[in-house]
Amino acid sequence: MHGGNQTSVTEFVLLGLSDRPEQQSILFTSFLIVYLVALLGNVLIMMVIALSPQLHNPMYLFISALNIVDIGLISDTLPKMLTNIYTNMKAISYKDCISQLYFFVFFAAAECVLLAVMAYDRYVAICFPLRYPVIMRTHICLWMVTSTFVVSFLHALLHTLLMASLSFCGPNQILHYFCDIGPLLKLSCVQTSTNELMIFTEGSLIVMIPFSAVLLSYVCIVVAILKICSTEGRRRAFSTCSSHLTVVTLFYGTLVFMYFRPSTSYSLGQERFVTVMYNVLAPTLNPFIYSLRNNDVKNALRRLVTRKNVM
């Protein structure tokens, strides 16, 4: 009984974060503000980087790529959730559900790999500052970003095809605000052992290899920083990594908690709130954590504003 063409369910019902009518207006207003802040923050940082020649270096190339991923990650889920709350119609077609799943997995995987790439960039900058321009040349950085999207595309395609091969005979209610892997596996009326196996094997690799690269990079960074004689030098070096470590902890921590557990231990009610941490909060906070606390970005923003006022 395998095969997407045998699926009897033509649409799913997204139950959202809450079914209490009195909470819907609060949820709509809160997430609409968060979504607009996320879009504005990420677009603003990309514009500042694009219009500031002094920011045309590998670090800000990776930040721009992360901005694109964050916009994609939050835009894949929040607009549909906001529409469902506003119209009080929670249905999503089978095809739209599978498409939403694909783009969510794609952007989540891209964020995983990009965080590892950014950790490597900081490792080279701190441990090999004199060789940094040679190691992190433009074409190498572009190759790293392109490889990130290619790997994410293949990863998302694999898990989407596996999900599309399952049959769904009912019920069709998803205890979540978007189509995620865990809730969909719960609704399948056929064996999902192949899907779960791929999550624990290939899925583990797409998360744990970048995460291991982040850990290794920071071990080397800490060793290099401890060799710095100046207290001020150590403080400055640590400050360049604190923001990245914050996002890494938030993003990877929730991913591991969400997906790399036995299916019997899933609590779908709790899962949807944990997902908000990396699907909504991370894309919203990343522009502020990575960029607006950065003096180079703030100075570039001031120059652009001043230039506009003068003109």
XYZ file of C-alpha atoms in Angstrom:
311
model
C 0.000 0.000 0.000
C 2.844 2.334 -0.702
C 2.798 5.184 -3.166
C 1.647 8.757 -3.117
C -1.047 7.964 -5.754
C -2.789 5.675 -3.229
C -3.233 8.447 -0.699
C -6.936 8.863 0.131
C -6.431 12.024 2.176
C -6.600 15.069 -0.119
C -6.072 17.680 2.592
C -4.866 18.012 6.149
C -6.095 20.180 8.994
C -3.437 22.234 10.801
C -4.577 22.615 14.405
C -2.044 25.371 15.106
C -0.546 26.355 18.426
C -3.842 26.679 20.269
C -7.512 25.826 19.734
C -8.819 28.381 22.243
C -10.790 31.129 20.444
C -9.789 33.803 22.950
C -6.085 33.234 22.170
C -6.328 33.513 18.391
C -6.147 37.312 18.183
C -3.144 37.375 20.515
C -1.374 34.697 18.475
C -2.150 36.461 15.199
C -0.909 39.856 16.381
C 2.206 38.434 18.057
C 3.329 36.297 15.134
C 2.489 38.968 12.565
C 4.766 41.405 14.416
C 7.484 38.750 14.726
C 7.244 37.925 11.014
C 7.472 41.572 9.960
C 10.431 42.152 12.298
C 12.178 39.063 10.877
C 11.653 40.215 7.286
C 12.692 43.801 8.025
C 15.764 42.767 10.019
C 17.071 40.274 7.474
C 16.364 42.470 4.434
C 17.925 45.500 6.138
C 21.147 43.636 6.909
C 21.380 42.303 3.337
C 20.919 45.824 1.965
C 23.544 47.284 4.300
C 26.035 44.578 3.300
C 25.294 44.956 -0.427
C 25.650 48.758 -0.349
C 28.774 48.881 1.858
C 32.026 47.944 0.063
C 33.859 47.682 3.395
C 31.571 44.745 4.295
C 32.329 42.794 1.136
C 34.299 40.034 2.836
C 33.676 36.331 3.588
C 32.081 36.854 7.009
C 29.351 39.092 5.602
C 28.866 36.924 2.535
C 27.951 34.081 4.896
C 25.719 36.378 6.955
C 23.885 37.404 3.768
C 23.380 33.739 2.875
C 22.066 33.149 6.391
C 19.669 36.086 5.971
C 18.260 34.460 2.825
C 17.875 31.111 4.592
C 16.188 32.729 7.598
C 13.694 34.554 5.371
C 12.906 31.289 3.582
C 12.620 29.303 6.823
C 10.142 31.646 8.493
C 8.233 32.478 5.279
C 7.562 28.803 4.620
C 5.430 28.423 7.750
C 4.254 31.701 9.294
C 2.193 33.171 6.389
C 0.103 29.989 6.213
C -0.355 29.947 9.993
C -1.376 33.633 10.019
C -3.839 33.026 7.167
C -5.369 30.071 9.004
C -5.836 32.121 12.166
C -7.274 35.123 10.316
C -9.727 33.135 8.176
C -10.366 30.419 10.757
C -9.872 27.899 7.947
C -7.161 25.439 8.886
C -7.111 23.154 5.861
C -4.040 22.650 3.675
C -4.054 20.476 0.556
C -1.923 17.352 0.373
C 0.306 18.846 -2.350
C 0.768 22.120 -0.450
C 1.582 20.171 2.695
C 4.292 18.149 0.957
C 5.680 21.328 -0.635
C 5.767 23.074 2.737
C 7.581 20.089 4.214
C 10.174 20.168 1.423
C 11.054 23.838 1.836
C 11.115 23.573 5.618
C 13.574 20.673 5.509
C 15.630 22.469 2.843
C 16.018 25.725 4.755
C 16.554 23.986 8.113
C 19.341 21.860 6.614
C 20.891 24.921 4.938
C 20.950 26.710 8.301
C 22.694 23.712 9.893
C 25.458 23.670 7.310
C 25.824 27.458 7.156
C 26.363 27.649 10.910
C 29.240 25.183 10.495
C 30.663 27.209 7.589
C 30.521 30.363 9.713
C 32.262 28.562 12.582
C 35.049 27.552 10.188
C 35.300 31.174 9.025
C 35.778 32.341 12.624
C 38.319 29.540 13.196
C 40.445 30.697 10.262
C 40.107 34.374 11.252
C 41.262 33.760 14.840
C 43.757 30.927 14.406
C 45.301 32.009 11.054
C 44.679 35.778 10.772
C 47.590 36.403 8.387
C 46.531 33.611 6.029
C 42.813 34.453 6.230
C 42.652 36.383 2.902
C 44.355 33.489 1.122
C 42.343 30.661 2.694
C 38.958 32.398 2.489
C 39.192 33.636 -1.090
C 36.011 34.762 -2.826
C 35.635 31.760 -5.118
C 36.159 29.361 -2.190
C 33.506 31.134 -0.130
C 31.064 31.056 -3.045
C 31.789 27.338 -3.486
C 31.036 26.748 0.214
C 27.704 28.590 -0.016
C 26.747 26.807 -3.246
C 27.649 23.415 -1.755
C 25.485 24.223 1.258
C 22.425 24.721 -0.945
C 23.146 21.667 -3.097
C 23.482 19.387 -0.061
C 20.312 20.876 1.453
C 18.424 20.375 -1.822
C 19.348 16.681 -1.978
C 18.601 16.172 1.725
C 15.164 17.784 1.443
C 14.376 15.907 -1.772
C 15.168 12.545 -0.149
C 12.908 13.054 2.869
C 10.119 14.616 0.819
C 10.065 11.688 -1.614
C 10.029 9.254 1.299
C 7.105 11.122 2.834
C 5.262 11.231 -0.493
C 5.631 7.441 -0.769
C 3.506 6.947 2.366
C -0.259 6.494 2.350
C -2.600 8.614 4.475
C -6.046 7.144 5.038
C -7.244 9.335 7.888
C -7.404 10.944 10.393
C -6.018 14.071 8.790
C -5.595 16.465 11.737
C -2.009 17.647 12.320
C -1.304 18.824 15.860
C 1.076 21.498 14.602
C 1.069 24.855 12.821
C 2.742 23.482 9.688
C 3.464 20.181 7.932
C 6.442 18.699 9.761
C 7.954 15.229 9.503
C 7.034 13.949 12.980
C 3.315 14.758 12.922
C 2.943 13.446 9.358
C 4.596 10.144 10.250
C 2.077 9.779 13.070
C -0.804 10.077 10.582
C 0.468 7.535 8.063
C -1.526 4.314 7.802
C 1.480 2.271 6.629
C 4.830 1.352 8.148
C 7.161 4.332 8.542
C 10.264 2.385 9.561
C 12.160 3.382 6.387
C 11.455 7.055 7.012
C 12.510 6.800 10.646
C 15.659 4.918 9.669
C 16.627 7.658 7.221
C 15.974 10.327 9.853
C 18.319 8.580 12.281
C 21.002 7.867 9.661
C 21.119 10.408 6.832
C 19.252 12.964 8.927
C 21.759 12.526 11.729
C 24.620 13.132 9.323
C 23.177 16.410 8.014
C 22.966 17.681 11.600
C 25.787 15.986 13.473
C 28.565 16.475 10.899
C 28.094 20.279 10.862
C 27.609 20.282 14.628
C 30.841 18.307 15.093
C 32.599 20.765 12.778
C 31.316 23.628 14.956
C 32.578 21.936 18.130
C 35.989 21.177 16.600
C 36.300 24.751 15.322
C 35.567 26.170 18.752
C 37.958 23.834 20.519
C 40.714 25.189 18.260
C 39.465 28.754 18.756
C 39.497 28.442 22.555
C 43.015 27.003 22.488
C 44.179 29.862 20.258
C 42.491 32.505 22.431
C 44.035 31.165 25.627
C 47.453 31.711 24.058
C 46.767 35.432 23.661
C 48.692 37.335 26.300
C 46.525 40.475 26.311
C 43.344 40.338 28.393
C 41.694 42.819 26.050
C 42.722 40.693 23.076
C 41.131 37.617 24.643
C 37.945 39.524 25.429
C 37.652 40.812 21.876
C 38.300 37.373 20.389
C 35.683 35.755 22.620
C 33.155 38.491 21.810
C 33.381 37.685 18.083
C 32.252 34.127 18.833
C 29.622 34.631 21.551
C 26.817 35.539 19.139
C 27.463 32.542 16.922
C 27.582 30.209 19.929
C 24.230 31.540 21.141
C 22.520 30.786 17.833
C 24.249 27.409 17.505
C 23.024 26.346 20.948
C 19.462 27.463 20.235
C 19.251 25.974 16.751
C 21.117 22.684 17.116
C 19.779 22.028 20.608
C 16.147 22.164 19.525
C 16.825 20.179 16.336
C 18.419 17.315 18.264
C 15.615 17.372 20.813
C 12.948 17.356 18.104
C 14.088 14.762 15.597
C 16.613 12.379 17.089
C 14.406 10.572 19.573
C 12.409 7.337 19.254
C 8.994 8.058 17.751
C 7.331 6.654 20.889
C 8.776 9.521 22.944
C 7.225 12.258 20.786
C 4.800 14.610 22.462
C 3.243 16.463 19.546
C 1.715 19.046 21.833
C 5.131 20.028 23.197
C 6.872 19.591 19.841
C 5.023 22.430 18.140
C 6.145 24.914 20.789
C 9.759 23.714 20.687
C 9.736 24.162 16.904
C 9.002 27.866 17.371
C 12.482 28.233 18.881
C 14.355 27.529 15.651
C 11.635 28.108 13.070
C 10.518 31.533 14.324
C 12.778 32.935 17.038
C 16.127 32.060 15.412
C 15.353 33.726 12.029
C 14.013 36.769 13.902
C 16.921 37.147 16.311
C 19.775 36.248 13.964
C 20.018 39.690 12.283
C 20.267 41.359 15.676
C 22.594 38.798 17.232
C 24.966 38.554 14.279
C 24.857 42.009 12.791
C 23.297 44.812 14.789
C 25.694 44.128 17.676
C 28.548 44.388 15.192
C 30.255 47.796 15.095
C 31.162 47.434 11.410
C 27.505 46.937 10.475
C 26.305 49.766 12.702
C 28.912 52.125 11.262
C 27.982 51.104 7.723
C 24.302 51.712 8.516
C 25.111 55.170 9.912
C 27.093 56.040 6.785
C 24.227 54.993 4.538
C 21.699 56.994 6.552
C 23.985 60.044 6.627
C 24.617 59.806 2.887
C 20.869 59.644 2.238
C 20.202 62.675 4.449
C 22.946 64.678 2.728
C 21.512 63.870 -0.691
